[in-house]
Amino acid sequence: MSGTNVTIKDIARKLGVSPSTVSRALKDHPEISPKTKKVVTELANLLGYKPNEIALSLRSKKTKVIGLIIPEIVHHFFSSVISGIEEIAIEEGYNVMIFQSNESYTREVLNTQGLYANRVDGLLVSLAKETKNYEHFRNLQKHEVPIVFFDRICEGLKTDRVIVDDYGGAFEAVEHLIHSGYKKILHLSGSRDLLIGRNRINGYKDALEDNGLQVDENLVVPCDNYETALQITGDIIDMHPGVDAIFAVNDFTAIGAMKAVKKKGRKVPDDIAIMGFTNGISATLTDPTLSSVDQHGTEVGKEATRLLLKRLKEGELTEDHTPQTRVVRTDLVVRESTTRK
Amino acid sequence: MSGTNVTIKDIARKLGVSPSTVSRALKDHPEISPKTKKVVTELANLLGYKPNEIALSLRSKKTKVIGLIIPEIVHHFFSSVISGIEEIAIEEGYNVMIFQSNESYTREVLNTQGLYANRVDGLLVSLAKETKNYEHFRNLQKHEVPIVFFDRICEGLKTDRVIVDDYGGAFEAVEHLIHSGYKKILHLSGSRDLLIGRNRINGYKDALEDNGLQVDENLVVPCDNYETALQITGDIIDMHPGVDAIFAVNDFTAIGAMKAVKKKGRKVPDDIAIMGFTNGISATLTDPTLSSVDQHGTEVGKEATRLLLKRLKEGELTEDHTPQTRVVRTDLVVRESTTRK
DNA sequence: TTGAAAGCGCTAACAT
DNA sequence: ATGTTAGCGCTTTCAA
């Protein structure tokens, strides 16, 4: 950004017309003579004129920028969400400003302030784990900035939401295990504090019951990461000898469990089947490859962006509508870890 | 963004003072009376006043935004680069606007246009694979937008650069294999069209020669992804029976090779050692875990941002300096795949 | 068909 | 110590 930038004034001066004429000519205004239009556009091209979005924003009070607050980019699910967001945003002429909360509440508050200062038109958010207080979002809402939460949604706030069908995904995954002949299924679960953790547990339980199997609370063990899974899975299968399948709350946990099982000399999937949740790249890299539940991160991002842009368009015309919640369906991806030869 | 936003004018009106007084009071200008300052800041806080960055940008011709063009976010190296960039940028009061090229030249050109329209203060770029023509970047330079390339740098342009020490990383990795007793080392290589591919090949060769081993060109096989590695590695080790180690151009390729080797019934690392490059999360998930060369993505991002911000500060004071190139050192991370028991 | 003027929110000379 | 004015780049009434 510098003195070398061409403005409408520059073009006007060189052509001996007024800035307003140039402005109108450039937008193909009907009341400008074809001749003027031609001269103006030609010179504009020659000089490489590009409208200054900053000036446009100041006038229109629209920045054509949407803000994104995300816990961590270095995570396959979230980075695929970003790709989805970008795709839709760019189609509609919006740009995306991304902030990471790094799972920190303080950082998240700073992020909202930064995004407000930059007057983003709307906001997409997946909550930091730490966040319990939603005042910073309520503030944005006071300023009429529409917010759409996705995945880690905010239950205390009236906003649009996009969530993954965690219950359905878990249900389908566990049912697949049962139909494949596995009977005693361990669930390495997420936190019951998180909605997604509870939903997956419920999907697991209902799948068992719907298929005439009994739920054993001892087989629901909180464990949501690779290291812990690697440490404790061996002991758990010793304690519960009949376990013939493991359903983990995410891929990394599943992979930790897989390694622990192999270390015990048990075969995957012949002795014990393993099922993940996320369907990140890692699922294809393990040996055996990991069956998993695809969360369609890209679709989540797209849907959230569509909702937000819809809200932005409506905002100009109508009253507040009631918040919407969209559920993105999951897909079971069966690979080697649940397929007995 | 809406009518509910508080401006300096609003505060001025309510206090019966002029906007400039408010502006000065808010920035703790020495010529404003302490009393006025107090009243102004208090009301500002009460009303939740936040300066409109858009207006500031228009005036100062500085947006405090840096643009980022990256091939793909869904890639561990790049997402860790982003984290590094954000960290430094935020420290210095800058925000980041991220665009993905998706490896497409056309997209990259659009990205630069979007970033220019938004008058970013500077640009960080890692090139799309397709890109051979650099006119779009030259255009930005004409407008005095500083650019720093990282990792996939642009050799045809005078800019600052941050690169990974691919040569050194490859050298160290291969030397580690040799010192561990491996003698016939296959290299699954990157493209010789890419600088990083060539550098890693050279590191591989020099490590062999420096340790008194002969370079066999047949043992340098272009193969830079999981699927191909999985397909061809088996045949390669059949054709070259003595191969006792594989050095792959990236982790995914290494993991594909590892799986192929295991499928042949050969033990990793006892029969054949495997070494990756990247040190992404996947390296810790395989069985056995994968030795790899850490590229320090975060550090690359930080360094690139530091260079850019330095340039932005200098720009105000001095003439063009000669472009700088910074090399980020790699680190060898030894895990099970190269450690004979 | 075109131009002049005002204003988006802010700041910084230049008054006073 | 504070107010007035002009201007960043653009658009849009209103006037000609």
mmCIF file of C-alpha atoms in Angstrom, chain B residues 2-341:
data_model
loop_
_atom_site.group_PDB
_atom_site.id
_atom_site.type_symbol
_atom_site.label_atom_id
_atom_site.label_comp_id
_atom_site.label_asym_id
_atom_site.label_seq_id
_atom_site.Cartn_x
_atom_site.Cartn_y
_atom_site.Cartn_z
ATOM 1 C CA SER B 2 -24.233 -1.534 12.059
ATOM 2 C CA GLY B 3 -25.816 1.619 13.360
ATOM 3 C CA THR B 4 -25.233 0.543 16.920
ATOM 4 C CA ASN B 5 -21.533 1.251 16.665
ATOM 5 C CA VAL B 6 -20.198 4.015 18.851
ATOM 6 C CA THR B 7 -18.017 6.606 17.138
ATOM 7 C CA ILE B 8 -15.830 9.388 18.377
ATOM 8 C CA LYS B 9 -18.473 11.819 17.241
ATOM 9 C CA ASP B 10 -21.059 10.214 19.499
ATOM 10 C CA ILE B 11 -18.805 10.615 22.485
ATOM 11 C CA ALA B 12 -17.977 14.178 21.530
ATOM 12 C CA ARG B 13 -21.619 15.130 21.190
ATOM 13 C CA LYS B 14 -22.621 13.654 24.531
ATOM 14 C CA LEU B 15 -19.766 15.458 26.229
ATOM 15 C CA GLY B 16 -20.153 18.732 24.403
ATOM 16 C CA VAL B 17 -16.571 18.681 23.151
ATOM 17 C CA SER B 18 -15.078 18.340 19.691
ATOM 18 C CA PRO B 19 -14.222 15.025 18.058
ATOM 19 C CA SER B 20 -10.559 15.918 17.947
ATOM 20 C CA THR B 21 -10.503 16.385 21.692
ATOM 21 C CA VAL B 22 -11.983 12.956 22.142
ATOM 22 C CA SER B 23 -9.506 11.483 19.707
ATOM 23 C CA ARG B 24 -6.614 13.084 21.548
ATOM 24 C CA ALA B 25 -7.903 12.208 24.991
ATOM 25 C CA LEU B 26 -8.195 8.583 23.952
ATOM 26 C CA LYS B 27 -4.580 8.468 22.849
ATOM 27 C CA ASP B 28 -3.367 10.173 25.989
ATOM 28 C CA HIS B 29 -2.177 13.241 24.143
ATOM 29 C CA PRO B 30 -0.091 15.504 26.473
ATOM 30 C CA GLU B 31 -2.002 18.673 25.721
ATOM 31 C CA ILE B 32 -5.327 17.391 26.962
ATOM 32 C CA SER B 33 -6.318 18.126 30.558
ATOM 33 C CA PRO B 34 -6.383 15.183 32.897
ATOM 34 C CA LYS B 35 -9.986 15.935 33.720
ATOM 35 C CA THR B 36 -11.116 15.762 30.102
ATOM 36 C CA LYS B 37 -9.124 12.618 29.586
ATOM 37 C CA LYS B 38 -10.840 11.005 32.504
ATOM 38 C CA VAL B 39 -14.346 11.947 31.419
ATOM 39 C CA VAL B 40 -13.709 10.858 27.861
ATOM 40 C CA THR B 41 -12.146 7.512 28.645
ATOM 41 C CA GLU B 42 -14.861 6.736 31.132
ATOM 42 C CA LEU B 43 -17.647 7.415 28.698
ATOM 43 C CA ALA B 44 -15.783 5.543 25.988
ATOM 44 C CA ASN B 45 -15.549 2.494 28.197
ATOM 45 C CA LEU B 46 -19.135 2.799 29.240
ATOM 46 C CA LEU B 47 -20.348 2.900 25.673
ATOM 47 C CA GLY B 48 -17.921 0.168 24.642
ATOM 48 C CA TYR B 49 -16.165 2.356 22.115
ATOM 49 C CA LYS B 50 -13.724 0.546 19.847
ATOM 50 C CA PRO B 51 -11.873 2.466 17.158
ATOM 51 C CA ASN B 52 -12.943 1.628 13.648
ATOM 52 C CA GLU B 53 -9.894 0.038 12.078
ATOM 53 C CA ILE B 54 -11.317 0.578 8.632
ATOM 54 C CA ALA B 55 -11.327 4.333 9.070
ATOM 55 C CA LEU B 56 -7.835 4.196 10.512
ATOM 56 C CA SER B 57 -6.635 2.172 7.571
ATOM 57 C CA LEU B 58 -8.079 4.580 5.086
ATOM 58 C CA ARG B 59 -6.317 7.479 6.716
ATOM 59 C CA SER B 60 -2.997 5.892 7.519
ATOM 60 C CA LYS B 61 -2.791 3.749 4.401
ATOM 61 C CA LYS B 62 -1.808 0.942 6.688
ATOM 62 C CA THR B 63 -4.198 -1.882 7.332
ATOM 63 C CA LYS B 64 -2.205 -3.767 9.917
ATOM 64 C CA VAL B 65 -3.170 -6.856 8.000
ATOM 65 C CA ILE B 66 -0.732 -9.234 6.410
ATOM 66 C CA GLY B 67 -1.834 -11.570 3.692
ATOM 67 C CA LEU B 68 -0.918 -15.221 3.458
ATOM 68 C CA ILE B 69 -1.122 -17.432 0.402
ATOM 69 C CA ILE B 70 -0.579 -21.062 1.093
ATOM 70 C CA PRO B 71 -1.006 -24.141 -1.112
ATOM 71 C CA GLU B 72 -3.127 -26.150 1.321
ATOM 72 C CA ILE B 73 -4.109 -25.680 4.917
ATOM 73 C CA VAL B 74 -4.894 -29.368 5.339
ATOM 74 C CA HIS B 75 -1.257 -30.259 5.634
ATOM 75 C CA HIS B 76 0.599 -30.484 8.885
ATOM 76 C CA PHE B 77 3.608 -28.494 7.785
ATOM 77 C CA PHE B 78 1.581 -25.592 6.465
ATOM 78 C CA SER B 79 -0.829 -25.444 9.348
ATOM 79 C CA SER B 80 2.065 -25.266 11.759
ATOM 80 C CA VAL B 81 3.554 -22.486 9.647
ATOM 81 C CA ILE B 82 0.283 -20.618 10.053
ATOM 82 C CA SER B 83 0.470 -20.968 13.813
ATOM 83 C CA GLY B 84 3.925 -19.444 13.811
ATOM 84 C CA ILE B 85 2.844 -16.586 11.592
ATOM 85 C CA GLU B 86 -0.137 -15.779 13.746
ATOM 86 C CA GLU B 87 1.887 -15.791 16.917
ATOM 87 C CA ILE B 88 4.331 -13.144 15.741
ATOM 88 C CA ALA B 89 1.744 -11.123 13.848
ATOM 89 C CA ILE B 90 -0.549 -10.792 16.833
ATOM 90 C CA GLU B 91 2.325 -9.817 19.095
ATOM 91 C CA GLU B 92 2.966 -6.905 16.770
ATOM 92 C CA GLY B 93 -0.651 -5.910 16.376
ATOM 93 C CA TYR B 94 -1.126 -7.352 12.928
ATOM 94 C CA ASN B 95 -3.924 -9.582 11.712
ATOM 95 C CA VAL B 96 -3.609 -12.274 9.109
ATOM 96 C CA MET B 97 -5.783 -12.851 6.083
ATOM 97 C CA ILE B 98 -5.340 -16.357 4.756
ATOM 98 C CA PHE B 99 -5.915 -17.601 1.245
ATOM 99 C CA GLN B 100 -5.400 -21.076 -0.165
ATOM 100 C CA SER B 101 -4.157 -21.496 -3.681
ATOM 101 C CA ASN B 102 -5.047 -25.191 -3.690
ATOM 102 C CA GLU B 103 -1.901 -25.584 -5.773
ATOM 103 C CA SER B 104 -3.644 -23.746 -8.616
ATOM 104 C CA TYR B 105 -1.966 -20.925 -10.495
ATOM 105 C CA THR B 106 -5.249 -19.277 -11.438
ATOM 106 C CA ARG B 107 -6.396 -19.326 -7.855
ATOM 107 C CA GLU B 108 -3.107 -17.842 -6.742
ATOM 108 C CA VAL B 109 -3.514 -14.926 -9.129
ATOM 109 C CA LEU B 110 -7.026 -14.303 -7.805
ATOM 110 C CA ASN B 111 -5.665 -14.445 -4.284
ATOM 111 C CA THR B 112 -3.099 -11.756 -4.945
ATOM 112 C CA GLN B 113 -5.792 -9.573 -6.442
ATOM 113 C CA GLY B 114 -8.040 -10.053 -3.445
ATOM 114 C CA LEU B 115 -5.221 -9.264 -1.076
ATOM 115 C CA TYR B 116 -4.280 -6.183 -3.034
ATOM 116 C CA ALA B 117 -7.871 -4.960 -3.098
ATOM 117 C CA ASN B 118 -7.875 -5.328 0.670
ATOM 118 C CA ARG B 119 -4.638 -3.360 0.778
ATOM 119 C CA VAL B 120 -2.736 -5.759 2.970
ATOM 120 C CA ASP B 121 0.477 -4.221 4.264
ATOM 121 C CA GLY B 122 2.577 -7.183 3.237
ATOM 122 C CA LEU B 123 2.419 -10.692 1.903
ATOM 123 C CA LEU B 124 3.678 -14.124 2.897
ATOM 124 C CA VAL B 125 3.651 -16.731 0.153
ATOM 125 C CA SER B 126 4.451 -20.355 -0.429
ATOM 126 C CA LEU B 127 4.060 -21.046 -4.131
ATOM 127 C CA ALA B 128 1.491 -23.296 -5.753
ATOM 128 C CA LYS B 129 3.041 -26.245 -7.582
ATOM 129 C CA GLU B 130 1.598 -25.034 -10.873
ATOM 130 C CA THR B 131 3.051 -21.554 -10.726
ATOM 131 C CA LYS B 132 5.723 -20.771 -13.310
ATOM 132 C CA ASN B 133 4.836 -17.158 -14.045
ATOM 133 C CA TYR B 134 5.408 -14.512 -11.403
ATOM 134 C CA GLU B 135 3.778 -11.453 -12.962
ATOM 135 C CA HIS B 136 1.096 -11.281 -10.281
ATOM 136 C CA PHE B 137 3.726 -10.956 -7.588
ATOM 137 C CA ARG B 138 5.705 -8.442 -9.582
ATOM 138 C CA ASN B 139 2.534 -6.380 -9.764
ATOM 139 C CA LEU B 140 2.258 -6.317 -5.993
ATOM 140 C CA GLN B 141 5.877 -5.283 -5.777
ATOM 141 C CA LYS B 142 5.164 -2.378 -8.102
ATOM 142 C CA HIS B 143 2.680 -1.227 -5.533
ATOM 143 C CA GLU B 144 5.400 -1.519 -2.937
ATOM 144 C CA VAL B 145 3.818 -4.391 -1.073
ATOM 145 C CA PRO B 146 6.681 -6.331 0.499
ATOM 146 C CA ILE B 147 6.602 -10.058 -0.070
ATOM 147 C CA VAL B 148 8.355 -12.843 1.797
ATOM 148 C CA PHE B 149 8.388 -16.297 0.275
ATOM 149 C CA PHE B 150 8.808 -19.354 2.441
ATOM 150 C CA ASP B 151 9.482 -23.034 1.743
ATOM 151 C CA ARG B 152 8.314 -22.984 -1.876
ATOM 152 C CA ILE B 153 10.196 -19.870 -2.811
ATOM 153 C CA CYS B 154 10.287 -17.910 -6.023
ATOM 154 C CA GLU B 155 13.719 -17.858 -7.591
ATOM 155 C CA GLY B 156 12.790 -15.343 -10.270
ATOM 156 C CA LEU B 157 11.983 -12.505 -7.917
ATOM 157 C CA LYS B 158 13.958 -10.254 -5.630
ATOM 158 C CA THR B 159 12.362 -10.850 -2.255
ATOM 159 C CA ASP B 160 13.137 -12.009 1.214
ATOM 160 C CA ARG B 161 12.922 -15.748 1.690
ATOM 161 C CA VAL B 162 12.756 -18.336 4.400
ATOM 162 C CA ILE B 163 13.708 -21.845 3.502
ATOM 163 C CA VAL B 164 14.100 -25.084 5.318
ATOM 164 C CA ASP B 165 17.556 -26.604 5.385
ATOM 165 C CA ASP B 166 16.538 -29.483 3.189
ATOM 166 C CA TYR B 167 20.073 -30.361 2.245
ATOM 167 C CA GLY B 168 21.265 -30.468 5.833
ATOM 168 C CA GLY B 169 18.220 -32.359 7.019
ATOM 169 C CA ALA B 170 18.630 -35.006 4.346
ATOM 170 C CA PHE B 171 22.338 -35.252 5.020
ATOM 171 C CA GLU B 172 21.874 -35.766 8.725
ATOM 172 C CA ALA B 173 19.105 -38.303 8.208
ATOM 173 C CA VAL B 174 21.118 -40.410 5.820
ATOM 174 C CA GLU B 175 24.238 -40.167 7.931
ATOM 175 C CA HIS B 176 22.225 -41.420 10.893
ATOM 176 C CA LEU B 177 21.217 -44.446 8.837
ATOM 177 C CA ILE B 178 24.798 -45.118 7.862
ATOM 178 C CA HIS B 179 26.060 -44.783 11.413
ATOM 179 C CA SER B 180 23.337 -47.194 12.484
ATOM 180 C CA GLY B 181 24.876 -49.771 10.186
ATOM 181 C CA TYR B 182 22.658 -49.501 7.119
ATOM 182 C CA LYS B 183 24.609 -49.610 3.880
ATOM 183 C CA LYS B 184 22.342 -49.774 0.865
ATOM 184 C CA ILE B 185 19.944 -46.879 1.165
ATOM 185 C CA LEU B 186 17.090 -46.265 -1.227
ATOM 186 C CA HIS B 187 15.854 -42.714 -1.678
ATOM 187 C CA LEU B 188 12.222 -42.168 -2.608
ATOM 188 C CA SER B 189 12.726 -38.676 -3.906
ATOM 189 C CA GLY B 190 10.758 -35.532 -4.636
ATOM 190 C CA SER B 191 10.609 -33.933 -8.026
ATOM 191 C CA ARG B 192 13.884 -32.647 -9.422
ATOM 192 C CA ASP B 193 11.886 -29.671 -10.699
ATOM 193 C CA LEU B 194 11.461 -28.445 -7.166
ATOM 194 C CA LEU B 195 14.363 -26.953 -5.311
ATOM 195 C CA ILE B 196 13.448 -28.859 -2.178
ATOM 196 C CA GLY B 197 13.478 -32.114 -4.122
ATOM 197 C CA ARG B 198 16.938 -31.423 -5.508
ATOM 198 C CA ASN B 199 18.318 -30.296 -2.179
ATOM 199 C CA ARG B 200 17.197 -33.433 -0.423
ATOM 200 C CA ILE B 201 18.671 -35.601 -3.164
ATOM 201 C CA ASN B 202 21.980 -33.780 -2.844
ATOM 202 C CA GLY B 203 21.993 -34.174 0.920
ATOM 203 C CA TYR B 204 21.390 -37.881 0.456
ATOM 204 C CA LYS B 205 24.214 -38.277 -2.061
ATOM 205 C CA ASP B 206 26.750 -36.231 -0.157
ATOM 206 C CA ALA B 207 26.060 -38.132 3.040
ATOM 207 C CA LEU B 208 26.779 -41.378 1.226
ATOM 208 C CA GLU B 209 29.978 -40.112 -0.354
ATOM 209 C CA ASP B 210 31.260 -38.456 2.788
ATOM 210 C CA ASN B 211 30.915 -41.802 4.479
ATOM 211 C CA GLY B 212 32.692 -43.744 1.802
ATOM 212 C CA LEU B 213 29.610 -45.265 0.202
ATOM 213 C CA GLN B 214 28.937 -45.229 -3.512
ATOM 214 C CA VAL B 215 25.993 -43.392 -4.995
ATOM 215 C CA ASP B 216 23.833 -45.622 -7.187
ATOM 216 C CA GLU B 217 21.502 -43.536 -9.357
ATOM 217 C CA ASN B 218 19.129 -46.497 -9.594
ATOM 218 C CA LEU B 219 18.484 -46.106 -5.905
ATOM 219 C CA VAL B 220 17.078 -42.613 -6.356
ATOM 220 C CA VAL B 221 13.480 -43.198 -7.361
ATOM 221 C CA PRO B 222 10.992 -40.356 -7.837
ATOM 222 C CA CYS B 223 8.062 -41.079 -5.548
ATOM 223 C CA ASP B 224 6.542 -38.493 -3.278
ATOM 224 C CA ASN B 225 3.231 -39.811 -1.978
ATOM 225 C CA TYR B 226 1.671 -42.570 0.052
ATOM 226 C CA GLU B 227 -0.178 -44.409 -2.697
ATOM 227 C CA THR B 228 2.737 -44.622 -5.095
ATOM 228 C CA ALA B 229 5.105 -45.679 -2.342
ATOM 229 C CA LEU B 230 2.704 -48.410 -1.300
ATOM 230 C CA GLN B 231 2.519 -49.656 -4.890
ATOM 231 C CA ILE B 232 6.118 -49.562 -6.015
ATOM 232 C CA THR B 233 8.269 -50.118 -2.939
ATOM 233 C CA GLY B 234 7.724 -53.866 -2.927
ATOM 234 C CA ASP B 235 8.962 -54.195 -6.498
ATOM 235 C CA ILE B 236 11.918 -51.937 -5.886
ATOM 236 C CA ILE B 237 13.239 -53.955 -2.980
ATOM 237 C CA ASP B 238 12.807 -57.096 -5.048
ATOM 238 C CA MET B 239 14.869 -55.560 -7.836
ATOM 239 C CA HIS B 240 17.560 -54.355 -5.468
ATOM 240 C CA PRO B 241 17.844 -57.187 -2.950
ATOM 241 C CA GLY B 242 20.473 -55.621 -0.764
ATOM 242 C CA VAL B 243 18.471 -52.534 0.192
ATOM 243 C CA ASP B 244 18.456 -52.253 3.956
ATOM 244 C CA ALA B 245 17.126 -48.730 4.459
ATOM 245 C CA ILE B 246 14.734 -46.277 2.817
ATOM 246 C CA PHE B 247 14.955 -42.520 3.072
ATOM 247 C CA ALA B 248 11.719 -40.929 1.847
ATOM 248 C CA VAL B 249 11.159 -37.335 0.793
ATOM 249 C CA ASN B 250 8.244 -36.976 3.219
ATOM 250 C CA ASP B 251 6.438 -38.830 5.975
ATOM 251 C CA PHE B 252 3.498 -40.022 3.914
ATOM 252 C CA THR B 253 5.808 -41.589 1.376
ATOM 253 C CA ALA B 254 7.792 -43.181 4.181
ATOM 254 C CA ILE B 255 4.638 -44.620 5.682
ATOM 255 C CA GLY B 256 3.568 -46.054 2.339
ATOM 256 C CA ALA B 257 6.989 -47.630 1.991
ATOM 257 C CA MET B 258 6.826 -48.992 5.518
ATOM 258 C CA LYS B 259 3.566 -50.705 4.817
ATOM 259 C CA ALA B 260 4.866 -52.158 1.558
ATOM 260 C CA VAL B 261 7.967 -53.483 3.306
ATOM 261 C CA LYS B 262 5.904 -55.128 6.015
ATOM 262 C CA LYS B 263 3.673 -56.667 3.359
ATOM 263 C CA LYS B 264 6.768 -58.309 1.883
ATOM 264 C CA GLY B 265 7.289 -59.926 5.263
ATOM 265 C CA ARG B 266 10.390 -57.858 5.986
ATOM 266 C CA LYS B 267 10.834 -56.400 9.453
ATOM 267 C CA VAL B 268 11.165 -52.680 10.137
ATOM 268 C CA PRO B 269 13.763 -51.714 11.281
ATOM 269 C CA ASP B 270 15.573 -55.034 11.579
ATOM 270 C CA ASP B 271 15.576 -55.915 7.890
ATOM 271 C CA ILE B 272 14.900 -52.494 6.476
ATOM 272 C CA ALA B 273 14.980 -49.136 8.223
ATOM 273 C CA ILE B 274 12.628 -46.310 7.213
ATOM 274 C CA MET B 275 13.280 -42.590 7.530
ATOM 275 C CA GLY B 276 10.763 -39.841 6.775
ATOM 276 C CA PHE B 277 10.926 -36.098 6.349
ATOM 277 C CA THR B 278 8.451 -33.576 7.841
ATOM 278 C CA ASN B 279 7.890 -35.038 11.287
ATOM 279 C CA GLY B 280 4.158 -34.568 11.247
ATOM 280 C CA ILE B 281 1.788 -36.156 13.727
ATOM 281 C CA SER B 282 1.576 -39.276 11.599
ATOM 282 C CA ALA B 283 5.186 -40.113 12.392
ATOM 283 C CA THR B 284 4.224 -40.880 15.976
ATOM 284 C CA LEU B 285 1.209 -42.976 15.025
ATOM 285 C CA THR B 286 2.746 -45.648 12.845
ATOM 286 C CA ASP B 287 3.894 -49.000 14.050
ATOM 287 C CA PRO B 288 6.832 -48.899 14.432
ATOM 288 C CA THR B 289 6.991 -45.153 15.003
ATOM 289 C CA LEU B 290 8.712 -43.297 12.222
ATOM 290 C CA SER B 291 12.063 -41.541 12.462
ATOM 291 C CA SER B 292 11.861 -38.265 10.622
ATOM 292 C CA VAL B 293 13.367 -34.863 10.016
ATOM 293 C CA ASP B 294 11.502 -32.073 11.746
ATOM 294 C CA GLN B 295 11.008 -29.076 9.477
ATOM 295 C CA HIS B 296 10.004 -26.724 12.274
ATOM 296 C CA GLY B 297 7.033 -25.276 10.457
ATOM 297 C CA THR B 298 6.227 -22.964 13.327
ATOM 298 C CA GLU B 299 9.709 -21.530 13.232
ATOM 299 C CA VAL B 300 9.503 -21.037 9.470
ATOM 300 C CA GLY B 301 6.282 -19.088 9.956
ATOM 301 C CA LYS B 302 7.758 -17.005 12.731
ATOM 302 C CA GLU B 303 10.909 -16.200 10.828
ATOM 303 C CA ALA B 304 9.025 -15.239 7.674
ATOM 304 C CA THR B 305 6.760 -12.951 9.658
ATOM 305 C CA ARG B 306 9.684 -11.352 11.457
ATOM 306 C CA LEU B 307 11.359 -10.639 8.124
ATOM 307 C CA LEU B 308 8.191 -9.150 6.722
ATOM 308 C CA LEU B 309 7.516 -6.940 9.708
ATOM 309 C CA LYS B 310 11.103 -5.773 9.691
ATOM 310 C CA ARG B 311 10.656 -4.817 6.054
ATOM 311 C CA LEU B 312 7.440 -2.978 6.867
ATOM 312 C CA LYS B 313 9.161 -0.940 9.530
ATOM 313 C CA GLU B 314 12.185 -0.207 7.375
ATOM 314 C CA GLY B 315 10.009 0.778 4.454
ATOM 315 C CA GLU B 316 9.077 3.901 6.304
ATOM 316 C CA LEU B 317 12.648 4.931 6.859
ATOM 317 C CA THR B 318 15.139 3.616 4.391
ATOM 318 C CA GLU B 319 15.845 2.599 0.825
ATOM 319 C CA ASP B 320 15.482 -0.911 -0.474
ATOM 320 C CA HIS B 321 17.870 -3.295 1.153
ATOM 321 C CA THR B 322 19.132 -6.335 -0.597
ATOM 322 C CA PRO B 323 16.848 -9.319 -0.132
ATOM 323 C CA GLN B 324 17.655 -11.687 2.673
ATOM 324 C CA THR B 325 17.397 -15.444 2.806
ATOM 325 C CA ARG B 326 16.991 -17.164 6.121
ATOM 326 C CA VAL B 327 17.550 -20.865 6.549
ATOM 327 C CA VAL B 328 15.681 -22.702 9.279
ATOM 328 C CA ARG B 329 17.618 -25.651 10.641
ATOM 329 C CA THR B 330 15.979 -29.047 10.740
ATOM 330 C CA ASP B 331 16.162 -31.592 13.543
ATOM 331 C CA LEU B 332 16.541 -35.308 13.257
ATOM 332 C CA VAL B 333 14.001 -37.164 15.361
ATOM 333 C CA VAL B 334 14.985 -40.770 15.873
ATOM 334 C CA ARG B 335 12.196 -43.233 16.592
ATOM 335 C CA GLU B 336 11.684 -46.972 16.251
ATOM 336 C CA SER B 337 11.811 -47.289 12.480
ATOM 337 C CA THR B 338 15.567 -46.748 12.391
ATOM 338 C CA THR B 339 16.536 -48.228 15.739
ATOM 339 C CA ARG B 340 17.587 -51.848 15.668
ATOM 340 C CA LYS B 341 16.843 -53.546 18.938
#
